[in-house]
C-alpha atoms as a PDB file:
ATOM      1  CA  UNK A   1      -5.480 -37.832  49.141  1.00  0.00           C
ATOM      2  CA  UNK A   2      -5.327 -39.999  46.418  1.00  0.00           C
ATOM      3  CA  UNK A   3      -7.071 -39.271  42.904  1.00  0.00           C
ATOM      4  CA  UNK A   4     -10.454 -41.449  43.012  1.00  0.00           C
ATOM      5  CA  UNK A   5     -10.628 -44.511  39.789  1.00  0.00           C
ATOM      6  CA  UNK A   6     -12.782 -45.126  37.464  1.00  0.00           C
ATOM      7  CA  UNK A   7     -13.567 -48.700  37.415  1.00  0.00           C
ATOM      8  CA  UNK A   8     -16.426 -48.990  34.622  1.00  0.00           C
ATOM      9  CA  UNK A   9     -18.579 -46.520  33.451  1.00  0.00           C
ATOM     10  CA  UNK A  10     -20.260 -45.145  36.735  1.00  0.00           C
ATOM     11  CA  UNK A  11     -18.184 -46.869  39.426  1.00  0.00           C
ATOM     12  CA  UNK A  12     -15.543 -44.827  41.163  1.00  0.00           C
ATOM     13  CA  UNK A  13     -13.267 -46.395  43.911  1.00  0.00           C
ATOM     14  CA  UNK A  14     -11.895 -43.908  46.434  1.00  0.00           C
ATOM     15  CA  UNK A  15     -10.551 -43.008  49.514  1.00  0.00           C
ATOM     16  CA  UNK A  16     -12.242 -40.586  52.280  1.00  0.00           C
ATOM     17  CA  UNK A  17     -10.606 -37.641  50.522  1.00  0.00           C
ATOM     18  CA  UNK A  18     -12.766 -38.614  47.208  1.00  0.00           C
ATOM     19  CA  UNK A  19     -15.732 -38.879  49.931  1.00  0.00           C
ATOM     20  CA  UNK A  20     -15.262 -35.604  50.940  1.00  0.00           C
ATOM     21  CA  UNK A  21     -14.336 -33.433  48.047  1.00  0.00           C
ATOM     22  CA  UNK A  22     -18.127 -32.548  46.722  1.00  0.00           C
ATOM     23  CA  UNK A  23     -17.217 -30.750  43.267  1.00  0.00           C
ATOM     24  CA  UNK A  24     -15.767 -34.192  42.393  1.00  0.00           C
ATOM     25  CA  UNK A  25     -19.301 -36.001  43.135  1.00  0.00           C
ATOM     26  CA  UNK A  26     -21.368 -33.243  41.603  1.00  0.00           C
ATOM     27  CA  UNK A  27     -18.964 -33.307  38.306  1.00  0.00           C
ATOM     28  CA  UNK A  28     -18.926 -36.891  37.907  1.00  0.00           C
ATOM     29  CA  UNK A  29     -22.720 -37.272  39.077  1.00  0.00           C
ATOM     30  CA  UNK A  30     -22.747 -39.564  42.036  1.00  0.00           C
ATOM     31  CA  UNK A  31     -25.790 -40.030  43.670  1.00  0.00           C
ATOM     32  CA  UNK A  32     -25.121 -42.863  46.218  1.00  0.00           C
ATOM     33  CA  UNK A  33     -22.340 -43.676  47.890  1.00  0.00           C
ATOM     34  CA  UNK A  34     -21.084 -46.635  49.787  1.00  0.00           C
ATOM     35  CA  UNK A  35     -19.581 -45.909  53.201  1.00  0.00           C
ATOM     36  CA  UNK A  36     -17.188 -49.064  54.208  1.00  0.00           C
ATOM     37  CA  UNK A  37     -15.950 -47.039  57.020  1.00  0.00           C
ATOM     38  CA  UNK A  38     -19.167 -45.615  58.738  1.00  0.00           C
ATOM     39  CA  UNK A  39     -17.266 -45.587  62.427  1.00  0.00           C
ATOM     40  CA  UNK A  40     -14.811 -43.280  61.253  1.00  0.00           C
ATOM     41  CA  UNK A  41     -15.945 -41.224  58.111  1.00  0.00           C
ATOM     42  CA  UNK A  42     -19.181 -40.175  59.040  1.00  0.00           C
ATOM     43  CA  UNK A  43     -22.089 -39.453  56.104  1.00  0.00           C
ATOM     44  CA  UNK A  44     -21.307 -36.037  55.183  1.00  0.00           C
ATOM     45  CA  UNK A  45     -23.554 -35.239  52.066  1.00  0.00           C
ATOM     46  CA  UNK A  46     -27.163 -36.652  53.458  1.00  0.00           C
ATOM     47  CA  UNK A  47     -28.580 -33.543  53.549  1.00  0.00           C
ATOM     48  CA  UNK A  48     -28.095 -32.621  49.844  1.00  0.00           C
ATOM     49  CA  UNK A  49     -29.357 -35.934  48.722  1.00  0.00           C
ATOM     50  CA  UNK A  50     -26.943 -38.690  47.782  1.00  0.00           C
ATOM     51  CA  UNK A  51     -28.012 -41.775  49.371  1.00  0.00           C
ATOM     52  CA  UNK A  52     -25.334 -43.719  51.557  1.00  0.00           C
ATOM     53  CA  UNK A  53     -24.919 -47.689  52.308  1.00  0.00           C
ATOM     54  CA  UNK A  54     -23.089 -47.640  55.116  1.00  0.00           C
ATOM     55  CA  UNK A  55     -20.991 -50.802  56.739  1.00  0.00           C
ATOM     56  CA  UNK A  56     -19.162 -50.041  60.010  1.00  0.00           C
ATOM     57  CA  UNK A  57     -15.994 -52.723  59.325  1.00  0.00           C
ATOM     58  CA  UNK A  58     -12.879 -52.860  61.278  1.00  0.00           C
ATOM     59  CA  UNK A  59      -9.496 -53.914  59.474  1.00  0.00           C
ATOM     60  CA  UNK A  60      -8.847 -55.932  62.601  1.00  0.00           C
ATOM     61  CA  UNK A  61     -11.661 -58.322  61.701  1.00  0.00           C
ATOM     62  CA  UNK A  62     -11.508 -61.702  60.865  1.00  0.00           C
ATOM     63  CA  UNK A  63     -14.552 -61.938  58.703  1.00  0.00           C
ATOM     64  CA  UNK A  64     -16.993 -59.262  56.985  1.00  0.00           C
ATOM     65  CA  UNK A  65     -20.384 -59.385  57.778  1.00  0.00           C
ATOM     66  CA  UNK A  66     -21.393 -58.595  54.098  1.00  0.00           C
ATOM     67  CA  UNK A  67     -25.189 -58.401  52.399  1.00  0.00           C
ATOM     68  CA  UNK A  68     -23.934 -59.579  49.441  1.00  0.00           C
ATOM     69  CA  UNK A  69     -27.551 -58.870  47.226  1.00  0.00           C
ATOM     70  CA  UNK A  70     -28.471 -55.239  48.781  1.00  0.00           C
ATOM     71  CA  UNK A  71     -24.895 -53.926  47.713  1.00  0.00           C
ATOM     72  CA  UNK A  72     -25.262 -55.353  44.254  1.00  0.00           C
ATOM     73  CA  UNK A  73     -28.528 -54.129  43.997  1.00  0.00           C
ATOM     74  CA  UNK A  74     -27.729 -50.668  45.421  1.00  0.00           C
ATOM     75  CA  UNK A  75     -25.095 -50.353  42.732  1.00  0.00           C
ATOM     76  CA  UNK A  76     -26.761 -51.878  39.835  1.00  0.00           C
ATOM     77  CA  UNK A  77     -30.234 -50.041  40.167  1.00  0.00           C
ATOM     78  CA  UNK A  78     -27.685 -46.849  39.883  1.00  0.00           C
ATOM     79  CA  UNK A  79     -26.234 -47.787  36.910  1.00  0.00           C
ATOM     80  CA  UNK A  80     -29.011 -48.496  35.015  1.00  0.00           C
ATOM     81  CA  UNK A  81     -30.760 -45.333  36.127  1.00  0.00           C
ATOM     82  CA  UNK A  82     -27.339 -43.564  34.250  1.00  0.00           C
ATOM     83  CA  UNK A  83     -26.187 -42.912  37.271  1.00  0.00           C
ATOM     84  CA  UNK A  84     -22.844 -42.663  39.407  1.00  0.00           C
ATOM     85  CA  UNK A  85     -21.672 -44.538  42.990  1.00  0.00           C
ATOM     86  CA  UNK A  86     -18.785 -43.923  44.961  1.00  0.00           C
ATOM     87  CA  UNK A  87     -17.189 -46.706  46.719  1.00  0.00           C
ATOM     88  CA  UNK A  88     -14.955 -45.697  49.458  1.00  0.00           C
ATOM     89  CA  UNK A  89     -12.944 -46.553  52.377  1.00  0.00           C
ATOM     90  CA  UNK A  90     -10.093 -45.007  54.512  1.00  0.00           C
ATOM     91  CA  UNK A  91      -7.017 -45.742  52.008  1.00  0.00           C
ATOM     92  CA  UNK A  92      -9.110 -47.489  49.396  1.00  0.00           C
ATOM     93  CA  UNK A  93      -7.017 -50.477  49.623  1.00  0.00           C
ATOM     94  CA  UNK A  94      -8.536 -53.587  51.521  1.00  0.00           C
ATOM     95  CA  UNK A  95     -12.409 -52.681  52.370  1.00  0.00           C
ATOM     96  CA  UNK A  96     -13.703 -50.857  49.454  1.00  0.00           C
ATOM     97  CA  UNK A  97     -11.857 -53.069  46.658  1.00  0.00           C
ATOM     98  CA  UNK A  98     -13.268 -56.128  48.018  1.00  0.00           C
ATOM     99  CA  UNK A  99     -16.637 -54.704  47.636  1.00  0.00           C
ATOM    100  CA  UNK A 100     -15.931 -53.969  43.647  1.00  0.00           C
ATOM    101  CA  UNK A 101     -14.490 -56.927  43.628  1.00  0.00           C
ATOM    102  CA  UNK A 102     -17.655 -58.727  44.591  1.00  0.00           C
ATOM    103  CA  UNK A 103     -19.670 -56.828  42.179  1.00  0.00           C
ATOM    104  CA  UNK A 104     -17.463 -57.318  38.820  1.00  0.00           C
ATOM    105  CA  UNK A 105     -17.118 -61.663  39.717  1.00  0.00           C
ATOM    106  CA  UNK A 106     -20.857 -61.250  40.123  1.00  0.00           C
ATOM    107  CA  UNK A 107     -22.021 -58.583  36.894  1.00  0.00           C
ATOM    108  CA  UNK A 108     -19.918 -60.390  34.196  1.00  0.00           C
ATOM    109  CA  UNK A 109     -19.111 -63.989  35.403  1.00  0.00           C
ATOM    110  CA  UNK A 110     -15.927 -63.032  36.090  1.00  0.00           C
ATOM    111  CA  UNK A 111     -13.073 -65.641  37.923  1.00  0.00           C
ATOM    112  CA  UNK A 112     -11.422 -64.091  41.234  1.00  0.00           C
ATOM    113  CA  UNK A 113      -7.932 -64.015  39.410  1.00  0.00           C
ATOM    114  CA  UNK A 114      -9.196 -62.298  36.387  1.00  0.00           C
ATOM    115  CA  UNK A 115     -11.325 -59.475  38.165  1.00  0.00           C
ATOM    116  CA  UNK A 116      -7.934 -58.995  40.436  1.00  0.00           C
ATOM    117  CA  UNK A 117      -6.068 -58.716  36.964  1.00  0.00           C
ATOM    118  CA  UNK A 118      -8.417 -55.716  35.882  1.00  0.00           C
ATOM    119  CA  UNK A 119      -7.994 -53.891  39.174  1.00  0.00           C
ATOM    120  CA  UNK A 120      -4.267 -54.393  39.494  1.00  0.00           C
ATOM    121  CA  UNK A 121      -4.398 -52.777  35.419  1.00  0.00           C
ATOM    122  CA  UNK A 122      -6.021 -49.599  37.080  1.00  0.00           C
ATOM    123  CA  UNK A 123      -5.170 -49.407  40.522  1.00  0.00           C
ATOM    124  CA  UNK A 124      -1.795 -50.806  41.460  1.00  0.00           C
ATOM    125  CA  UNK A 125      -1.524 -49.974  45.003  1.00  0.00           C
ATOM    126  CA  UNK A 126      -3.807 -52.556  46.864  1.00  0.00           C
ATOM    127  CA  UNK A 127      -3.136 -54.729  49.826  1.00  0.00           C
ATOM    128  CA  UNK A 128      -5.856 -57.509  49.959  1.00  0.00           C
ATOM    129  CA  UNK A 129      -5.895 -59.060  53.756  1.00  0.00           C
ATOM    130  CA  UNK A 130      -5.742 -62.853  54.000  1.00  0.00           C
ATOM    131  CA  UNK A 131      -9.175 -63.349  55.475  1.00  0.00           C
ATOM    132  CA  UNK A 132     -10.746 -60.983  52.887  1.00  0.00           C
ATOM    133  CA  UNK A 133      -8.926 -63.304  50.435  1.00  0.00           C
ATOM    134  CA  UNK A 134      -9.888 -66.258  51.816  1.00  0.00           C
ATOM    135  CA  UNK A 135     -13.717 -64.536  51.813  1.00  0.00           C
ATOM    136  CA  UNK A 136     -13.406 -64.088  48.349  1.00  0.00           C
ATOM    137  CA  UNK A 137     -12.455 -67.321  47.363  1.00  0.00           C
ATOM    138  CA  UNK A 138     -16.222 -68.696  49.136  1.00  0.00           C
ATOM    139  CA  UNK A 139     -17.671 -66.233  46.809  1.00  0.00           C
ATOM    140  CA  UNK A 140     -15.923 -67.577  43.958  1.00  0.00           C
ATOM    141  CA  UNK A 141     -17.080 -71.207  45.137  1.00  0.00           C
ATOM    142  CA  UNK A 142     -20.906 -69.992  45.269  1.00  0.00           C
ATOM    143  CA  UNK A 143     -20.488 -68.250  42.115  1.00  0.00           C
ATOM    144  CA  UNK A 144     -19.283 -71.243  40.273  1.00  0.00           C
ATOM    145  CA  UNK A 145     -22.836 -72.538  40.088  1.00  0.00           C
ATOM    146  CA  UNK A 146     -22.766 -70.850  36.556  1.00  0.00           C
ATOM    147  CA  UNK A 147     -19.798 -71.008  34.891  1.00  0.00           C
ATOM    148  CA  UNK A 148     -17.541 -68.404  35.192  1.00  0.00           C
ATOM    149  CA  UNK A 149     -15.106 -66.519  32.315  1.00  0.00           C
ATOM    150  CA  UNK A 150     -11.492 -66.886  33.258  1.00  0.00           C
ATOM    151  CA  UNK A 151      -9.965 -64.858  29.842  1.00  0.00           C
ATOM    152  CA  UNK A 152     -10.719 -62.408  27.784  1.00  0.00           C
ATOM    153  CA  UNK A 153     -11.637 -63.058  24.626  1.00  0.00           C
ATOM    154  CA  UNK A 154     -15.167 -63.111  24.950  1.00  0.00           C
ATOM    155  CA  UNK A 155     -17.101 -60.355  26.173  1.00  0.00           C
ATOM    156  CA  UNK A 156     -21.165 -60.845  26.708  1.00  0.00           C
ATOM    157  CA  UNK A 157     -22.918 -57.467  26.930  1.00  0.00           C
ATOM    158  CA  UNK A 158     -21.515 -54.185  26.238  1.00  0.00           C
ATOM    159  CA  UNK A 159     -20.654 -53.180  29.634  1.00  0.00           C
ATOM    160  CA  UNK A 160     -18.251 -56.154  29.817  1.00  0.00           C
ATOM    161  CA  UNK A 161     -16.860 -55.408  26.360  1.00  0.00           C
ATOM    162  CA  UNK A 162     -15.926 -51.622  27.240  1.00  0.00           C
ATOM    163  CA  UNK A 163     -14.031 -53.451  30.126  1.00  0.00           C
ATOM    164  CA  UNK A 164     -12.463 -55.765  28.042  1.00  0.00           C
ATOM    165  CA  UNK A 165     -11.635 -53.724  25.895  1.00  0.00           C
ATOM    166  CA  UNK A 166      -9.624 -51.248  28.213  1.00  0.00           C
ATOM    167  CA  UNK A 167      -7.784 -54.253  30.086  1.00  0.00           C
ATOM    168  CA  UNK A 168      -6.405 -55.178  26.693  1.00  0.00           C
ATOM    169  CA  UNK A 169      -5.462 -51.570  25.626  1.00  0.00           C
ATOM    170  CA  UNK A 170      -3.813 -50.772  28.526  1.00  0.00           C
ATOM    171  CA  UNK A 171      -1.747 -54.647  28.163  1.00  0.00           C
ATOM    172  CA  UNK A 172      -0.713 -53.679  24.183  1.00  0.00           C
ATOM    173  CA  UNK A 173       2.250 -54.633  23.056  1.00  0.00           C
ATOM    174  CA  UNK A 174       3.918 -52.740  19.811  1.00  0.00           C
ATOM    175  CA  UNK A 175       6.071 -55.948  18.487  1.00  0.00           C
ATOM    176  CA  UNK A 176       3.498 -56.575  16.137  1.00  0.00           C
ATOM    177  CA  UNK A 177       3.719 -52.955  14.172  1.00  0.00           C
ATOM    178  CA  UNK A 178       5.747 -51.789  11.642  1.00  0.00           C
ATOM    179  CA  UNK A 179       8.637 -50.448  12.350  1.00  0.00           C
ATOM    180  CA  UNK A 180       9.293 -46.889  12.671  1.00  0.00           C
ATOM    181  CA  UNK A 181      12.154 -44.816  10.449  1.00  0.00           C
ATOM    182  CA  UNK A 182      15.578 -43.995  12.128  1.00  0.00           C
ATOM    183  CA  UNK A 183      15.583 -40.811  13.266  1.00  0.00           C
ATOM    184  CA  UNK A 184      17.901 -38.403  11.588  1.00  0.00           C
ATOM    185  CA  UNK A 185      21.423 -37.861  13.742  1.00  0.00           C
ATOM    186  CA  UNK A 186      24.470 -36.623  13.847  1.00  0.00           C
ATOM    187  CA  UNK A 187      27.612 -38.824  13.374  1.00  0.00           C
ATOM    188  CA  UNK A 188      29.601 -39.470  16.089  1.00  0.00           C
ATOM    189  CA  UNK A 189      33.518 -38.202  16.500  1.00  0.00           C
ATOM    190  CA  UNK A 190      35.528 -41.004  16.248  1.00  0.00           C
ATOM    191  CA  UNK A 191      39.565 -40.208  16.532  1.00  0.00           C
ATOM    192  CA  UNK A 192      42.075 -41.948  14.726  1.00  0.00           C
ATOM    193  CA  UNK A 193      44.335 -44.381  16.243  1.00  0.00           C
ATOM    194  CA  UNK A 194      48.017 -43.311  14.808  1.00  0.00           C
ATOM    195  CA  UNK A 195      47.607 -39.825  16.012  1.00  0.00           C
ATOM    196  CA  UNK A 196      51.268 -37.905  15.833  1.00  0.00           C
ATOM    197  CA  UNK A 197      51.565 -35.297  19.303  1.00  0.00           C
ATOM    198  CA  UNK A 198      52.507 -31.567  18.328  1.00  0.00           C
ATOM    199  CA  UNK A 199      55.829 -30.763  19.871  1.00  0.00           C
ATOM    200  CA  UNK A 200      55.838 -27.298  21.712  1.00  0.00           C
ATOM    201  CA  UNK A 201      59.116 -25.509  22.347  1.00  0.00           C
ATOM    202  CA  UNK A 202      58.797 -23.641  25.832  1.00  0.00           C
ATOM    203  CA  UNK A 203      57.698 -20.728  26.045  1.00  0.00           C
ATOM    204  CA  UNK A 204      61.822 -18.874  25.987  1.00  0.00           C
ATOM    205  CA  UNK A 205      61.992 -20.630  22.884  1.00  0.00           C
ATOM    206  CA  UNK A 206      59.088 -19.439  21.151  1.00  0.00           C
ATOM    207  CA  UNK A 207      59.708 -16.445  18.440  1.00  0.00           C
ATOM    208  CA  UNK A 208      56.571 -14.255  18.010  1.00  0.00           C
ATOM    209  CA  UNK A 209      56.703 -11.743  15.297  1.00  0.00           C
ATOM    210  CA  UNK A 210      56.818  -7.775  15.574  1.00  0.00           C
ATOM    211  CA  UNK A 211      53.707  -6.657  14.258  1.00  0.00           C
ATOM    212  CA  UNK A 212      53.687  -2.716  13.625  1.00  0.00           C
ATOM    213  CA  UNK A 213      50.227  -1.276  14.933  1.00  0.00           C
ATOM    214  CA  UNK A 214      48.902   1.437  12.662  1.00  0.00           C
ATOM    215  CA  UNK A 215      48.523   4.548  14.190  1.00  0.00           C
ATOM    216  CA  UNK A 216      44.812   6.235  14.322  1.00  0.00           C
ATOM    217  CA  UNK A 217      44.228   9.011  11.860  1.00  0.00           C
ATOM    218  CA  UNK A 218      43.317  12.085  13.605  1.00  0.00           C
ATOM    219  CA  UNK A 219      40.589  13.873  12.661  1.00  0.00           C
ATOM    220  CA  UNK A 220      40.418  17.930  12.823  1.00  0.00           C
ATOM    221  CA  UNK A 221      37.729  17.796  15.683  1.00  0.00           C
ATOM    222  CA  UNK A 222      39.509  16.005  17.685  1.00  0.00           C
ATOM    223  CA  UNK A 223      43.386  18.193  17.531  1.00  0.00           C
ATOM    224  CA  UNK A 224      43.595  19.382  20.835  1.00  0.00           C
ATOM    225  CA  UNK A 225      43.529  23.329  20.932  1.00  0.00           C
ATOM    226  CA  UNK A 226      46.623  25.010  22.268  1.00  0.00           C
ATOM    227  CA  UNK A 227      46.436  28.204  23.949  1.00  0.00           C
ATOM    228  CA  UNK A 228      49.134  30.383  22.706  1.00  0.00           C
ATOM    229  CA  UNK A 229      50.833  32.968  25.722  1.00  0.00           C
ATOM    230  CA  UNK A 230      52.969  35.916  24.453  1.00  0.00           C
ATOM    231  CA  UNK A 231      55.464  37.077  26.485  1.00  0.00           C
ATOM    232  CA  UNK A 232      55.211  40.195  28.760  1.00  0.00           C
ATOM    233  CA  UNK A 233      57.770  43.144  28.629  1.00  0.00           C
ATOM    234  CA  UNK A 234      57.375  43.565  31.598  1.00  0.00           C
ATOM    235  CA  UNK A 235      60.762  43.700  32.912  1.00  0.00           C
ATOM    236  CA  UNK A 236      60.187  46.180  35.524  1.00  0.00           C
ATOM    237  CA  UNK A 237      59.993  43.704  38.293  1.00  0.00           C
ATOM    238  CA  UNK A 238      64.056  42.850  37.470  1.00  0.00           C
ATOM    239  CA  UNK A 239      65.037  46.292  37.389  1.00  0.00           C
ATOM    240  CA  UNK A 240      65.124  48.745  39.913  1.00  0.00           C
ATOM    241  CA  UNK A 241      62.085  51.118  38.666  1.00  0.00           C
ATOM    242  CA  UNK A 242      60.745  53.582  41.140  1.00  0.00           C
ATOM    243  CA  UNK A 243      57.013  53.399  41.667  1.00  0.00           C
ATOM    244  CA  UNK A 244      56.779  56.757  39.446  1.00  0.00           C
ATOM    245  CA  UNK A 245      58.484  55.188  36.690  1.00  0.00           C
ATOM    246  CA  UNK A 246      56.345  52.272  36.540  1.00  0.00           C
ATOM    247  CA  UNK A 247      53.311  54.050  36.928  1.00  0.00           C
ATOM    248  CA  UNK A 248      54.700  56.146  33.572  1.00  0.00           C
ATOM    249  CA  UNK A 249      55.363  53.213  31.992  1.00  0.00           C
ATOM    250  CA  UNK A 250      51.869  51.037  32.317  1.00  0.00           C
ATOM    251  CA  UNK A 251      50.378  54.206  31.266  1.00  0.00           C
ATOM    252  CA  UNK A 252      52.415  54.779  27.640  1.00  0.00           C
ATOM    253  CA  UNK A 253      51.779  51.509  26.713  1.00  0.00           C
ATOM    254  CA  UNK A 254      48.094  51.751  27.145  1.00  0.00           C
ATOM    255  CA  UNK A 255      48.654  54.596  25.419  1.00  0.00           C
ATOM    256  CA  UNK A 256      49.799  53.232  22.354  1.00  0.00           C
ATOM    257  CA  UNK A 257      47.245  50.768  22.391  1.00  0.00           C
ATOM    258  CA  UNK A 258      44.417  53.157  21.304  1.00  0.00           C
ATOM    259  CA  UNK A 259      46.999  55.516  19.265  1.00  0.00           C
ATOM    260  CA  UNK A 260      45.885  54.981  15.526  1.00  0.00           C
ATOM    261  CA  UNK A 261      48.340  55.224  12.697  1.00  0.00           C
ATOM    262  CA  UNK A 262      47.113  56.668   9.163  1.00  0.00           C
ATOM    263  CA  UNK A 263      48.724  57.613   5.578  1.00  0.00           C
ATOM    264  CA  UNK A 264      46.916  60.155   5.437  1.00  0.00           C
ATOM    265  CA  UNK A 265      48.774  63.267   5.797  1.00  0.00           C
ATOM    266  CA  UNK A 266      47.276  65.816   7.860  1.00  0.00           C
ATOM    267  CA  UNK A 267      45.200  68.630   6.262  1.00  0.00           C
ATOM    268  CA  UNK A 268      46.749  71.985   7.036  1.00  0.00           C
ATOM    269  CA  UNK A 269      44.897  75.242   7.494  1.00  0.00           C
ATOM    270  CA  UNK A 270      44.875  77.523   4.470  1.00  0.00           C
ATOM    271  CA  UNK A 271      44.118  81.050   4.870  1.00  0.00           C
ATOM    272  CA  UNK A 272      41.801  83.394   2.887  1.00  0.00           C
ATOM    273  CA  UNK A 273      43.950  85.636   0.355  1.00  0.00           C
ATOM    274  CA  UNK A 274      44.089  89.390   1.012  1.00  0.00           C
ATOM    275  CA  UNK A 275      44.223  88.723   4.165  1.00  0.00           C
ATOM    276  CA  UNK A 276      46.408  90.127   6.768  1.00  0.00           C
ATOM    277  CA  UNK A 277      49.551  88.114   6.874  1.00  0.00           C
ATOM    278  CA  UNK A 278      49.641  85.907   9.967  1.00  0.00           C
ATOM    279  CA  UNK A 279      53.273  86.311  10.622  1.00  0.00           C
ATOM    280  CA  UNK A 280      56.310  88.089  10.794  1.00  0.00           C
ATOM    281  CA  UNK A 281      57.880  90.272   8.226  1.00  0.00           C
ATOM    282  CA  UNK A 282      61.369  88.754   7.160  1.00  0.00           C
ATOM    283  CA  UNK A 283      63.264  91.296   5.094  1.00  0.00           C
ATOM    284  CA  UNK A 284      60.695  92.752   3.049  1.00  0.00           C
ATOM    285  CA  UNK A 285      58.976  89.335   2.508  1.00  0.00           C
ATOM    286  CA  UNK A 286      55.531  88.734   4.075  1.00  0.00           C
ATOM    287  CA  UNK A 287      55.243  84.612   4.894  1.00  0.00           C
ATOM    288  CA  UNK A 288      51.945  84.121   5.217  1.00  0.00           C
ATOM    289  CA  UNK A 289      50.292  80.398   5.896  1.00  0.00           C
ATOM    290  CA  UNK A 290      49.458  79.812   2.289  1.00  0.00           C
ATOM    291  CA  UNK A 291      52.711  80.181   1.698  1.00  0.00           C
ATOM    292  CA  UNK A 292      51.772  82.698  -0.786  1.00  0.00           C
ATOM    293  CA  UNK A 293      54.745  85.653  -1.542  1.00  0.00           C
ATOM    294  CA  UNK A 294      53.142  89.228  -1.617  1.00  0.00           C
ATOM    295  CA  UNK A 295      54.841  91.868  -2.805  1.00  0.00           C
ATOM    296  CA  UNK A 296      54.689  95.134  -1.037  1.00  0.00           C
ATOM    297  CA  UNK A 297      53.418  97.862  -2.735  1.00  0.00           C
ATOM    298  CA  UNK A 298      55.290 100.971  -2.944  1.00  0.00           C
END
């Protein structure tokens, strides 16, 4: 499908793709349509309205048979009503542009080569069949009763001057306007002739230099922790100990493990005095704990 043209102001030349896509003739407000293909793109859009002119031609024909003055009518009645028409074929490349054709050489006076000029500016894929040429030129004969504008520097209504006026646009050259700044850009690297080469040893040759790495400062957190082991006394397993002995042995040194050792001396018993002595009489002497001497009475 190709994209439908606007020729002028309410003329649209398409294809049967542009024939059958409604939201493009309800946006663009196309009312009637002209069918140059009736025997093989039926009338779709009767029923909601749009009127159709329909002519059943064959590209294998030698000559149209053509009502010239009930197409231009058709399509001039619509444009002065602010209306919209479609003109449409299979391709939109033989049929339906020599209908437009017909109409622009016959709404603004318009030579064959000129009109051809403005519909090669908007559509540029066209292939115009010899006897539709030669069909056209007969036209252009019958037209030439009145005398007919073959450039484009005068326009007579205001139609023709909006067309003008886009043919030239669109054929604008910029020679004539003042040139534009240079644009801002980098210089370009450009190398000196006389350039002297490096020599490079080989790589046995080359000498690099010892460079003495710093060692890391270790930080407290991260000294590894080192498990200190004493040493057993156990040396019972290299001598001969008897089971007994052993036995003896584990046990002192547990022993000694919950014995507590103290300054203090040990508080000694001291008896009452008068008392009875607690020990032995040694030669008239009475020891008693208190180490107190009593002296028998006689």
């Amino acid at each position: 499908m190709q994209l439908p043209i606007r020729i002028i102001d309410g003329l649209y030349l398409g294809d049967q793709g542009a024939a059958h896509d409604l939201e493009f003739l309800v946006t663009n407000k196309i009312t009637k349509i002209i069918n140059c293909a009736a025997k093989h793109i039926p009338n779709h859009w009767e029923s909601i309205g749009i009127q159709y002119l329909s002519y059943q031609w064959l590209e294998s024909e030698t000559q149209f048979q053509f009502d010239y003055t009930r197409c231009f009518t058709f399509i001039n009645d619509a444009l002065e009503a602010q209306e919209a028409v479609l003109v449409h074929s299979i391709r939109a490349i033989n049929r339906s542009v020599f209908v437009v054709v017909l109409f622009l050489m016959r709404k603004f006076k318009w030579t064959l080569s000129k009109t051809l000029q403005y519909i090669h500016n908007l559509k540029n894929q066209f292939d115009i069949k010899p006897n539709v040429y030669q069909q056209l030129l007969n036209y252009e004969k019958w037209f030439h009763l009145t005398k007919l504008s073959n450039n484009w520097d005068v326009a007579n209504n205001d139609d023709e001057t909006l067309a003008r006026n886009t043919y030239l646009n669109s054929q604008r050259t910029y020679s004539n306007e003042p040139k534009r700044k240079k644009e801002i850009c980098l210089k370009k690297v450009q190398w000196k002739k006389n350039l002297v080469s490096q020599f490079i040893p080989p790589y046995y040759q080359i000498e690099f230099k010892k460079f003495s790495t710093p060692q890391p400062k270790i930080q407290h957190s991260q000294i590894p922790i080192k498990l200190r082991v004493q040493l057993s006394d156990n040396n019972w397993m290299n001598k001969k100990y008897t089971l007994n002995q052993i036995v003896d042995e584990q046990l002192q040194k547990k022993l000694n493990l919950f014995s507590i050792k103290s300054d203090r001396q040990p508080i000694k018993n001291i008896g009452r005095p008068g008392t009875a002595p607690s020990k032995r009489l040694l030669k008239g002497k009475v020891v008693t704990s208190s180490h107190r001497l009593l002296v028998k009475q006689s």
